[in-house]
PDB file of C-alpha atoms in Angstrom:
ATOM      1  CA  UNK L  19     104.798 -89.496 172.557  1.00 71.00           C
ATOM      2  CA  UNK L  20     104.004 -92.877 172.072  1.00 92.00           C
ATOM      3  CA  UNK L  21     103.367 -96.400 174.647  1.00 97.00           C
ATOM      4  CA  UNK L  22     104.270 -99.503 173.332  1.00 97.00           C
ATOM      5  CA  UNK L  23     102.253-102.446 173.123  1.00 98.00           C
ATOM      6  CA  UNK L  24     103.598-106.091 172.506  1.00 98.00           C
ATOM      7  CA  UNK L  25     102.004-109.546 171.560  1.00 97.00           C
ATOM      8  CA  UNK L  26     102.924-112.097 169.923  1.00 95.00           C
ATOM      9  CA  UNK L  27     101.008-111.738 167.345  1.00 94.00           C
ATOM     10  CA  UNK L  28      96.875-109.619 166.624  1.00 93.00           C
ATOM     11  CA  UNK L  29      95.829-110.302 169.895  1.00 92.00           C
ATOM     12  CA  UNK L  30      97.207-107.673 171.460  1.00 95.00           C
ATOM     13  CA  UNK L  31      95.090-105.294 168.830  1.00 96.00           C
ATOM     14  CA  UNK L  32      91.906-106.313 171.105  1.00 94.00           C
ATOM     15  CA  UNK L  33      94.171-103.986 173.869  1.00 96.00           C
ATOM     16  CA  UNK L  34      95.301-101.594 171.739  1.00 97.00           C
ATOM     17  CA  UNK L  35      91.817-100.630 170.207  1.00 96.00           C
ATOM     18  CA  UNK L  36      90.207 -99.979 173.250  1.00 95.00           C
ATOM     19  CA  UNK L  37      93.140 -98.165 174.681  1.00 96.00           C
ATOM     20  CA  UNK L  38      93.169 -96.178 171.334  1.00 96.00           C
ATOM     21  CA  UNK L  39      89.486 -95.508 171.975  1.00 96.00           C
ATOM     22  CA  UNK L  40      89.903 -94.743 175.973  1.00 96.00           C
ATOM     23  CA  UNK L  41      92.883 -92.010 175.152  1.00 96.00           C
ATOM     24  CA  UNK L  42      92.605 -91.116 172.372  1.00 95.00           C
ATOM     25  CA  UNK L  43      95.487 -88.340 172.187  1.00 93.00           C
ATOM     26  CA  UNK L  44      97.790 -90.657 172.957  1.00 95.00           C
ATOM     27  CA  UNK L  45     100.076 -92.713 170.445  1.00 95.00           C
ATOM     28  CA  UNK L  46     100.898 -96.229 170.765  1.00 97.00           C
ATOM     29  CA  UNK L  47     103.069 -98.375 169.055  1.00 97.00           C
ATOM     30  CA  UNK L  48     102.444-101.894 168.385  1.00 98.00           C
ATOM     31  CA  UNK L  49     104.745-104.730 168.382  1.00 98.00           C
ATOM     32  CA  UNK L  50     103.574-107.998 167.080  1.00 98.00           C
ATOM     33  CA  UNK L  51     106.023-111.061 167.383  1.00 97.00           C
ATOM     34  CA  UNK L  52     104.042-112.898 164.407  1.00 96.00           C
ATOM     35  CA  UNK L  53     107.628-114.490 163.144  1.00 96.00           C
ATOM     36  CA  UNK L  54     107.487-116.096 166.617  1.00 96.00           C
ATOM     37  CA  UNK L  55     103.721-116.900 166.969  1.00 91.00           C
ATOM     38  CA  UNK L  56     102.305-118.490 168.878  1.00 91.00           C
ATOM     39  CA  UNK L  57     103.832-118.093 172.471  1.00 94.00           C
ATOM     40  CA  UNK L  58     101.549-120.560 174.363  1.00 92.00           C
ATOM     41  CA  UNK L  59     103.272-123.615 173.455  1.00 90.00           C
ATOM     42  CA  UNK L  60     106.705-122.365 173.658  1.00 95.00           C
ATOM     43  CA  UNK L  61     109.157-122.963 176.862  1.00 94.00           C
ATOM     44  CA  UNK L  62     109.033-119.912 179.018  1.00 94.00           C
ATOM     45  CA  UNK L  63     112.787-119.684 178.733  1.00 96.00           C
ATOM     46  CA  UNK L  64     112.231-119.172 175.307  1.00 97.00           C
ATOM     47  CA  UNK L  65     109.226-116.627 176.033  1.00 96.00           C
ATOM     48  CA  UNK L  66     111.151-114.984 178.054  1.00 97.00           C
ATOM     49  CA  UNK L  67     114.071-114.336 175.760  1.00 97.00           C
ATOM     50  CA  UNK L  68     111.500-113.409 172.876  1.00 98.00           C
ATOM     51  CA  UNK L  69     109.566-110.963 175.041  1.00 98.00           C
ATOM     52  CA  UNK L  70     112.651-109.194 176.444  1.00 97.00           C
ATOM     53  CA  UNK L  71     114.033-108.590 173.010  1.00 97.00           C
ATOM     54  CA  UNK L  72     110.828-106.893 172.088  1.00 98.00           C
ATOM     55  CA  UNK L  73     110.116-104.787 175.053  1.00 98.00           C
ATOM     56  CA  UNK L  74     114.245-103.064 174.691  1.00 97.00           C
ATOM     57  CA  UNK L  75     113.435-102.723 170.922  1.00 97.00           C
ATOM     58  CA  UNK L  76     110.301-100.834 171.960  1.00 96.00           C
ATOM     59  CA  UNK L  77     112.208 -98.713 174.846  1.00 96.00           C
ATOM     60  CA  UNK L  78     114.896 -98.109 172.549  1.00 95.00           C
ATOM     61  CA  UNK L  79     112.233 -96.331 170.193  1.00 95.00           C
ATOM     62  CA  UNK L  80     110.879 -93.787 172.816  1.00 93.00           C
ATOM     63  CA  UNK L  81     108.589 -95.986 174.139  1.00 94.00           C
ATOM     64  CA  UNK L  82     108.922 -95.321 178.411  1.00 94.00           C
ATOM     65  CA  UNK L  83     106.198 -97.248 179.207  1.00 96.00           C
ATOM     66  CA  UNK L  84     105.550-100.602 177.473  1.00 97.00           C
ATOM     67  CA  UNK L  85     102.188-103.098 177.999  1.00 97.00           C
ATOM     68  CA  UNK L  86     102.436-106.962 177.492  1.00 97.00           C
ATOM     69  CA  UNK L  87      99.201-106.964 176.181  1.00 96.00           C
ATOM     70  CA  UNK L  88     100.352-110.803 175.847  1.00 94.00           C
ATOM     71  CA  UNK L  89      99.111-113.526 178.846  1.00 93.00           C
ATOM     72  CA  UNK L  90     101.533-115.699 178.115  1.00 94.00           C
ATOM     73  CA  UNK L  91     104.406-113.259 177.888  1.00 95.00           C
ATOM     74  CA  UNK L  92     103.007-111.416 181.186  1.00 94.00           C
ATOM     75  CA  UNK L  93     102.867-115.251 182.389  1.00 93.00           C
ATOM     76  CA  UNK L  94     106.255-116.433 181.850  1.00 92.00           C
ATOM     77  CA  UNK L  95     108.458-113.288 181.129  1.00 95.00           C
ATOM     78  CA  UNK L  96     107.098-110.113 183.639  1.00 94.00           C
ATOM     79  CA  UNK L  97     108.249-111.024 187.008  1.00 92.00           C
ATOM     80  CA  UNK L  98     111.339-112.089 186.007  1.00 95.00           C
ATOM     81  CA  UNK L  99     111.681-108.988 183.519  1.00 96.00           C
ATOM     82  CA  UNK L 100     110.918-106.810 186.483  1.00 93.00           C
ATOM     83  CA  UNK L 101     113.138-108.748 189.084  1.00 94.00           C
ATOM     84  CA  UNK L 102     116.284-108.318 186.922  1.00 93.00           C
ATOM     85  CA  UNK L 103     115.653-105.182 186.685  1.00 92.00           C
ATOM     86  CA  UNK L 104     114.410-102.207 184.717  1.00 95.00           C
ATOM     87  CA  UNK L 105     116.181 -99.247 182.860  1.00 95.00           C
ATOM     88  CA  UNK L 106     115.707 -95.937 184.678  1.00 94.00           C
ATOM     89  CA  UNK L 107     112.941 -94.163 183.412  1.00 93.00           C
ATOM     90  CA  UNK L 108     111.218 -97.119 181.812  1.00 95.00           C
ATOM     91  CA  UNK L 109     108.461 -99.350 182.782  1.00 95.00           C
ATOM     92  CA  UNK L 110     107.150-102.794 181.881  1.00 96.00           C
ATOM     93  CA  UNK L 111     103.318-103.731 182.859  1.00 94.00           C
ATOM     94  CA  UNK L 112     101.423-106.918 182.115  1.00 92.00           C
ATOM     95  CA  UNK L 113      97.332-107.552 181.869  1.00 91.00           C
ATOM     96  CA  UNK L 114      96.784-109.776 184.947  1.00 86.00           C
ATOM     97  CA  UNK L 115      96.759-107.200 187.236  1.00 83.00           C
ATOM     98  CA  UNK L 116      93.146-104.996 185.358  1.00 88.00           C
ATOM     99  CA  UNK L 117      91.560-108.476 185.405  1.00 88.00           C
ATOM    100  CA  UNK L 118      92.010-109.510 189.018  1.00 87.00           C
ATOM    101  CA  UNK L 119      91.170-106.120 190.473  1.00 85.00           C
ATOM    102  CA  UNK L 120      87.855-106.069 188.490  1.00 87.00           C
ATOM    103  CA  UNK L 121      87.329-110.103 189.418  1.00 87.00           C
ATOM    104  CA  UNK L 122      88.495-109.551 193.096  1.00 85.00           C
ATOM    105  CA  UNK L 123      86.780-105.706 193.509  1.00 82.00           C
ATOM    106  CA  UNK L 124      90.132-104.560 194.941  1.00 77.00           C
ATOM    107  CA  UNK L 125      92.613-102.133 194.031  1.00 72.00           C
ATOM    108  CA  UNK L 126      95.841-103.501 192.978  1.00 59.00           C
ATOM    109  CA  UNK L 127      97.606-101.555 195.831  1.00 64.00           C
ATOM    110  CA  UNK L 128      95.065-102.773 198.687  1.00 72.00           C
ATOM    111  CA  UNK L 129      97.939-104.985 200.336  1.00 71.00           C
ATOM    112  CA  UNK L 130      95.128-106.423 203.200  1.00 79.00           C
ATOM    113  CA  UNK L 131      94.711-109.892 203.729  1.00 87.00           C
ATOM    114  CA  UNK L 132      93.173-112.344 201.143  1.00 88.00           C
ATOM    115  CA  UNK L 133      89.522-112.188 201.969  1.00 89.00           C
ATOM    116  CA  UNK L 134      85.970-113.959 200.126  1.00 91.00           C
ATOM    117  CA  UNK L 135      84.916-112.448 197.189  1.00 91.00           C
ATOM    118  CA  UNK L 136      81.631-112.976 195.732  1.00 91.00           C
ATOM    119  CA  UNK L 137      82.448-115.378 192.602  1.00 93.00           C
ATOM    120  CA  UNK L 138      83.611-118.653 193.752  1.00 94.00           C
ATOM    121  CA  UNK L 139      83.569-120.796 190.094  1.00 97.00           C
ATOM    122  CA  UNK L 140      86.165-119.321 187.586  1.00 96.00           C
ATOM    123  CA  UNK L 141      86.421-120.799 184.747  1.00 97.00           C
ATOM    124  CA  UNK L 142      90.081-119.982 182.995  1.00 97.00           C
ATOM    125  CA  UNK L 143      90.943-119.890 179.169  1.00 97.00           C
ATOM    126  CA  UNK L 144      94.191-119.822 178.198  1.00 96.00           C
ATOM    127  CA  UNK L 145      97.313-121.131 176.134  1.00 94.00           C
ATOM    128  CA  UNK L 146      98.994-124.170 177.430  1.00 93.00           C
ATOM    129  CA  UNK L 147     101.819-121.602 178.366  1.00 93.00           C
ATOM    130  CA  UNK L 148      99.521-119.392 180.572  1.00 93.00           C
ATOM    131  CA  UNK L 149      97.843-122.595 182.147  1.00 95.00           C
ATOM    132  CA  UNK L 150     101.025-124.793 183.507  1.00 93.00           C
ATOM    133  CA  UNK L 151     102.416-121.071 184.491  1.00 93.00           C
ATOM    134  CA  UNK L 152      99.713-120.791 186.779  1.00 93.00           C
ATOM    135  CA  UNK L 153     100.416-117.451 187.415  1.00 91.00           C
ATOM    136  CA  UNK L 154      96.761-116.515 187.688  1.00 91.00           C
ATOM    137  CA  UNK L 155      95.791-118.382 190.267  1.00 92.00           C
ATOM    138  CA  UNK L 156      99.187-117.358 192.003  1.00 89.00           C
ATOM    139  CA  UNK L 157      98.281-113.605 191.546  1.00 86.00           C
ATOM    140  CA  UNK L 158      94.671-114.362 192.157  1.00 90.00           C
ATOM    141  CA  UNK L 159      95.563-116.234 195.652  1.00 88.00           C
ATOM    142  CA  UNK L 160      97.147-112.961 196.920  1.00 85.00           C
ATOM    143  CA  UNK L 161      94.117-111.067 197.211  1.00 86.00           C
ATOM    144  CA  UNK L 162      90.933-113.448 197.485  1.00 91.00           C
ATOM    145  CA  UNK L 163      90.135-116.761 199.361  1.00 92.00           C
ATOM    146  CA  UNK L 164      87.798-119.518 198.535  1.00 92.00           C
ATOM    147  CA  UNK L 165      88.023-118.843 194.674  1.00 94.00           C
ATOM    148  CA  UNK L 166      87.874-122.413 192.228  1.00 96.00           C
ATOM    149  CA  UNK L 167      89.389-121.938 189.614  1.00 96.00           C
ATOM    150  CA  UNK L 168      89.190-124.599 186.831  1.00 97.00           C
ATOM    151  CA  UNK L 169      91.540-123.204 183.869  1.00 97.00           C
ATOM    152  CA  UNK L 170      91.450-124.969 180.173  1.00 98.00           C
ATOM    153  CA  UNK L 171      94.441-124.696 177.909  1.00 97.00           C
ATOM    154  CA  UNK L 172      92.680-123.553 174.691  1.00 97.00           C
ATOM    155  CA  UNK L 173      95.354-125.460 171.800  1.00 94.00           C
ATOM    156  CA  UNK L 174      94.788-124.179 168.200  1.00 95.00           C
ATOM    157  CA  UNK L 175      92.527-121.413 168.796  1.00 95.00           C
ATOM    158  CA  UNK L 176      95.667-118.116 168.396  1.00 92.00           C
ATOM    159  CA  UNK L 177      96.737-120.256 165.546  1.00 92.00           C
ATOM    160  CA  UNK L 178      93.500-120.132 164.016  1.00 93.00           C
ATOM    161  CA  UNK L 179      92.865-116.447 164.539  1.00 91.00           C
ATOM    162  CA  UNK L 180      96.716-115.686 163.369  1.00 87.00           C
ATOM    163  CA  UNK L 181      95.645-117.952 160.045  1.00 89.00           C
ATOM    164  CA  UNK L 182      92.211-116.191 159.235  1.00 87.00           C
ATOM    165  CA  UNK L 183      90.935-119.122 159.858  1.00 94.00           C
ATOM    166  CA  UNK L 184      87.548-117.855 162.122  1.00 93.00           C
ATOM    167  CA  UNK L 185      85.173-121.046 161.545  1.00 97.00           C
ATOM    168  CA  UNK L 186      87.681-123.452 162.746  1.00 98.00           C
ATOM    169  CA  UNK L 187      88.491-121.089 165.881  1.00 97.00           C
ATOM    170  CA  UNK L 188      84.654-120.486 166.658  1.00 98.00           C
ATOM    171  CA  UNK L 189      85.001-125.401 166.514  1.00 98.00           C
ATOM    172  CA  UNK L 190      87.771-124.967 168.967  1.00 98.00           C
ATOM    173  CA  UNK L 191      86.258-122.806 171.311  1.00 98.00           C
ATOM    174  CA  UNK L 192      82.665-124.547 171.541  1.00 98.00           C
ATOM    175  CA  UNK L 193      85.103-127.360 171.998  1.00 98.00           C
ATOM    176  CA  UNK L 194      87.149-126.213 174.688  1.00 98.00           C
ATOM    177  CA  UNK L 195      84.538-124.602 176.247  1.00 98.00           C
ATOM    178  CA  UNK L 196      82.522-128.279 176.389  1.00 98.00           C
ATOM    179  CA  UNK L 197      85.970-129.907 177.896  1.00 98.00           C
ATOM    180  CA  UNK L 198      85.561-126.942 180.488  1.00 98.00           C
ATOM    181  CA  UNK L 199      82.116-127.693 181.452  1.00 98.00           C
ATOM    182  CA  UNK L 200      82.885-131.110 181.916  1.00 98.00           C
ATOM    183  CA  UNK L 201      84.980-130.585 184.734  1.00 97.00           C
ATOM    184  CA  UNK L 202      83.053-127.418 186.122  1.00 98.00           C
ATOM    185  CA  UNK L 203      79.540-127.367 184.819  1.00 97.00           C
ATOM    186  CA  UNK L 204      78.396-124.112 186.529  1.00 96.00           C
ATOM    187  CA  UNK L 205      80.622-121.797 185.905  1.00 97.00           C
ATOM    188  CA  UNK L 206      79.715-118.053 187.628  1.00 97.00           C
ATOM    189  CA  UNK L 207      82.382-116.016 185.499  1.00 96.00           C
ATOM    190  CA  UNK L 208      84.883-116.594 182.348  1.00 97.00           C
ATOM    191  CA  UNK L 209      88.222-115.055 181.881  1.00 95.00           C
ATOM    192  CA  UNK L 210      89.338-115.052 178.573  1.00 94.00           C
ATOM    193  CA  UNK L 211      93.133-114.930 179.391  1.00 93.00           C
ATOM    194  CA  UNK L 212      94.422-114.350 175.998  1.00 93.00           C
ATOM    195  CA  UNK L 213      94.254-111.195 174.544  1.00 91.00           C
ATOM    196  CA  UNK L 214      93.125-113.097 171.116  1.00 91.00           C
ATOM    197  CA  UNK L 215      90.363-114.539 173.030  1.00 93.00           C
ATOM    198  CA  UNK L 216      88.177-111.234 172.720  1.00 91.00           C
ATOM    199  CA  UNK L 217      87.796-111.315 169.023  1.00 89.00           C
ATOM    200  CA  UNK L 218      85.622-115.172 169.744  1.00 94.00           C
ATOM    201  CA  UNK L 219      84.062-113.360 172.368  1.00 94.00           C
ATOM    202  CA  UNK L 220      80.683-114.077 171.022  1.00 96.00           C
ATOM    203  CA  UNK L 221      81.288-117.527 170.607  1.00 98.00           C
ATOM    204  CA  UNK L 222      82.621-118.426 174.045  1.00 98.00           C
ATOM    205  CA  UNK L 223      79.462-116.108 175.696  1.00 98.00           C
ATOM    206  CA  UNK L 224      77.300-118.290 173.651  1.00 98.00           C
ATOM    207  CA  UNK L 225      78.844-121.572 174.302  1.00 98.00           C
ATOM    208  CA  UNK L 226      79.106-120.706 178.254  1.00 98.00           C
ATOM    209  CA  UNK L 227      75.180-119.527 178.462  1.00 97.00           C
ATOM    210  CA  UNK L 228      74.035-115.951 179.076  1.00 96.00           C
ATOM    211  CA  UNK L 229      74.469-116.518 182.905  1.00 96.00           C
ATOM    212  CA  UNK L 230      78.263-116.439 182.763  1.00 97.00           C
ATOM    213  CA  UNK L 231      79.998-113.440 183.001  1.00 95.00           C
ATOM    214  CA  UNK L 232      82.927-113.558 180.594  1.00 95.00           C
ATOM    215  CA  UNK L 233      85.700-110.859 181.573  1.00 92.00           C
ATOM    216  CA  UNK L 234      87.294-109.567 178.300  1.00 83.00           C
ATOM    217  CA  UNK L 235      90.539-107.529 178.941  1.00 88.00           C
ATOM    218  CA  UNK L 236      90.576-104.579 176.487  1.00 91.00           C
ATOM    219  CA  UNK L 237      88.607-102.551 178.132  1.00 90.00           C
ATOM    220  CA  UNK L 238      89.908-103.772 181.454  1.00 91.00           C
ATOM    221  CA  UNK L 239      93.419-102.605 180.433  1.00 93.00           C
ATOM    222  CA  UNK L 240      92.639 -99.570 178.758  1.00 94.00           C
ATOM    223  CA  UNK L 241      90.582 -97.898 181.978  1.00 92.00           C
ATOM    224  CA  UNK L 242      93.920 -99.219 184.311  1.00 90.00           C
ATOM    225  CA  UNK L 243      96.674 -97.655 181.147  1.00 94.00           C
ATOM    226  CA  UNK L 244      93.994 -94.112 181.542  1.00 93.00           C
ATOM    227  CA  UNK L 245      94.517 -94.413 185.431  1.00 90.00           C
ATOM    228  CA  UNK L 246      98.099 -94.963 185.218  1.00 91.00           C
ATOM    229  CA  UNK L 247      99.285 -92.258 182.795  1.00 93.00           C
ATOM    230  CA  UNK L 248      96.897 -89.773 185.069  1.00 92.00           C
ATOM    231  CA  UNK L 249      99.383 -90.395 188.307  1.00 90.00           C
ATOM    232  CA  UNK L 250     102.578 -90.688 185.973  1.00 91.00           C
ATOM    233  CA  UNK L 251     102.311 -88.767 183.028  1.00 90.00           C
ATOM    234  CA  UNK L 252     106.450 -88.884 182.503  1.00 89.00           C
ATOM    235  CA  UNK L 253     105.707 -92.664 181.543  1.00 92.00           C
ATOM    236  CA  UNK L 254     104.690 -91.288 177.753  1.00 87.00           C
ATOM    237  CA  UNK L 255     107.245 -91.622 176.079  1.00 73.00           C
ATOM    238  CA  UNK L 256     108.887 -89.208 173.209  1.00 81.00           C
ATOM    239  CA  UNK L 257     108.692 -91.918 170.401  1.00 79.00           C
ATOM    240  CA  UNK L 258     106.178 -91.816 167.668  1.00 89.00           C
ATOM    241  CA  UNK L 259     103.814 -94.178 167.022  1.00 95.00           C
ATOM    242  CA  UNK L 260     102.676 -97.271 164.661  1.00 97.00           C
ATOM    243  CA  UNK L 261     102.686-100.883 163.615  1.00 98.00           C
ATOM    244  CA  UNK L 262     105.885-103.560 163.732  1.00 98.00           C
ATOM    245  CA  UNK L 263     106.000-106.640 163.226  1.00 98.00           C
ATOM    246  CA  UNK L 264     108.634-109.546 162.665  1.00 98.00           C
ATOM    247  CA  UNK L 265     106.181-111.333 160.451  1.00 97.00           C
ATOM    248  CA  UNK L 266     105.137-110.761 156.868  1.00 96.00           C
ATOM    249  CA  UNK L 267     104.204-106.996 157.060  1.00 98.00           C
ATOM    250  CA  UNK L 268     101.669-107.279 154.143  1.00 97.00           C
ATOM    251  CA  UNK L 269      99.985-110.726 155.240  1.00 95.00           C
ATOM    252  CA  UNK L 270     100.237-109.196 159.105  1.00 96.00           C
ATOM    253  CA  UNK L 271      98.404-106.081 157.774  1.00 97.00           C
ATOM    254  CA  UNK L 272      95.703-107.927 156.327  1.00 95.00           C
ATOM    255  CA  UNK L 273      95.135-109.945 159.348  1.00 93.00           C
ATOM    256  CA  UNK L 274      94.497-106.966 161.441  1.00 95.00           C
ATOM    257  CA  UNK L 275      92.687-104.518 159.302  1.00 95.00           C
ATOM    258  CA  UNK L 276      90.149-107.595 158.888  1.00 90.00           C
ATOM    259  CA  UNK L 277      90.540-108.162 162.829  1.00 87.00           C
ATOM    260  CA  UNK L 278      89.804-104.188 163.453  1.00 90.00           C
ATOM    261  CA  UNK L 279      88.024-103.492 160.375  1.00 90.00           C
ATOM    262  CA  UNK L 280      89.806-100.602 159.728  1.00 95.00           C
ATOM    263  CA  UNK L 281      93.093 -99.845 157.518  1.00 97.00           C
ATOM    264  CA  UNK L 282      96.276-101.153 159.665  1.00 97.00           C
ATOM    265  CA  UNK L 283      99.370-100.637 157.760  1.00 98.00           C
ATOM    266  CA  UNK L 284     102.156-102.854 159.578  1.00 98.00           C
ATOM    267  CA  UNK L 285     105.893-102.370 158.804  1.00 98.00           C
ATOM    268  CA  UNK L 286     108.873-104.480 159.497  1.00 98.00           C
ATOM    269  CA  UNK L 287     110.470-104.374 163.274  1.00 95.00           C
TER     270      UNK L 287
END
């Protein structure tokens, strides 16, 4: 009985570890898009076509309930996804929804009013797809008032992280961060809105200052995915479990044992 899990690429292992680690009798099976990578500075008609072909490969495995553990896929593909509809039986869920309730302090079914919450500074990294979507703040809007939110398309960095390349991601980030603080200075919290961004999470704490809290999604996600398969266990699925990807399956493999630190054995979607 496996839940499937799609990103574009290894960011999307950030969700799936911790899920792995929150439920752990549960099987998941991860789809990376690497052939496609990155997402965040495609077209969201083309984002949209890419994701959709992914999440019916991953239904048509067994896979009931499937997680876009992908910002920019849950940016530019979900609503639409869900407004055309969905199979019978089978569910699609993005990784906005974890991160505003924990930001906001609201459940995501508490349909009151907007009201103040206590951070007013937010300080938004994304990909350029995530950023001109702004489907945050649109989601964010429905459930608190008075929140800034200053958001910072963060170019290069999922390329980096895709290529291995970790010292020129940990430049991009200090950099991005600076061009951040340069239009807010005092940031109160962080969202790292791309599930890549976790594995620099060190590097954007320590470029924001100890006073910032940084929201990471893994964990996030993976204590909403426990909550959710509580009140509908039918959503596991009866597929098994494992690694696709449309990329190189060796060079993807690498990437994310490296990434996890632990043996990930990826084979072609």
């Amino acid at each position: 009985m496996a839940v499937g899990i799609f990103d574009s690429g290894l960011g999307g292992l950030t969700v799936l570890n911790a899920a792995q680690q929150r439920l752990p009798d549960v099987e998941f099976l991860y789809f990376a898009d690497s052939a496609h990578a990155p997402y965040g500075v495609r077209d969201a008609e083309d984002i949209y076509q890419l994701t959709r072909k992914a999440v019916h490969e991953l239904w048509d495995r067994g896979c009931n309930l499937v997680i876009l553990a992908c910002n920019t896929a849950s940016a530019a593909a979900l609503r639409r996804m869900q407004e055309e509809g969905v199979p019978e039986g089978k569910r699609v869920l993005g990784v906005f929804v974890p991160l505003i309730e924990a930001l906001t302090e609201r459940q995501w079914g508490d349909n009151s009013p907007p009201r103040e919450v206590a951070v007013k500074h937010v300080a938004l990294f994304a990909t350029p797809a995530t950023v001109s979507s702004r489907a945050f703040q649109r989601e964010l809007a429905f459930r608190a008032i008075g929140v800034d939110v200053e958001a910072q398309a963060c170019g290069g960095v999922v390329d980096a992280i895709e290529d291995g390349d970790m010292i020129l991601a940990e430049a991009l980030v200090r950099s991005h961060v600076d061009a951040l603080k340069r239009k807010m200075p005092e940031p109160q919290a962080a969202i790292l809105g791309c599930t890549h961004y976790p594995l620099m999470a060190e590097t954007f704490q320590a470029a924001l200052g100890s006073d910032v809290q940084v929201f990471s999604q893994g964990d996030l996600v993976a204590e909403s995915l426990a909550d959710y398969l509580q009140r509908h266990p039918n959503m596991l699925g009866d597929g098994a479990g494992g690694y696709l990807t449309t990329g190189k399956p060796g060079f993807v493999s690498d990437r994310a044992t490296q990434f996890l630190r632990r043996q990930i054995s990826f084979e072609a979607a």
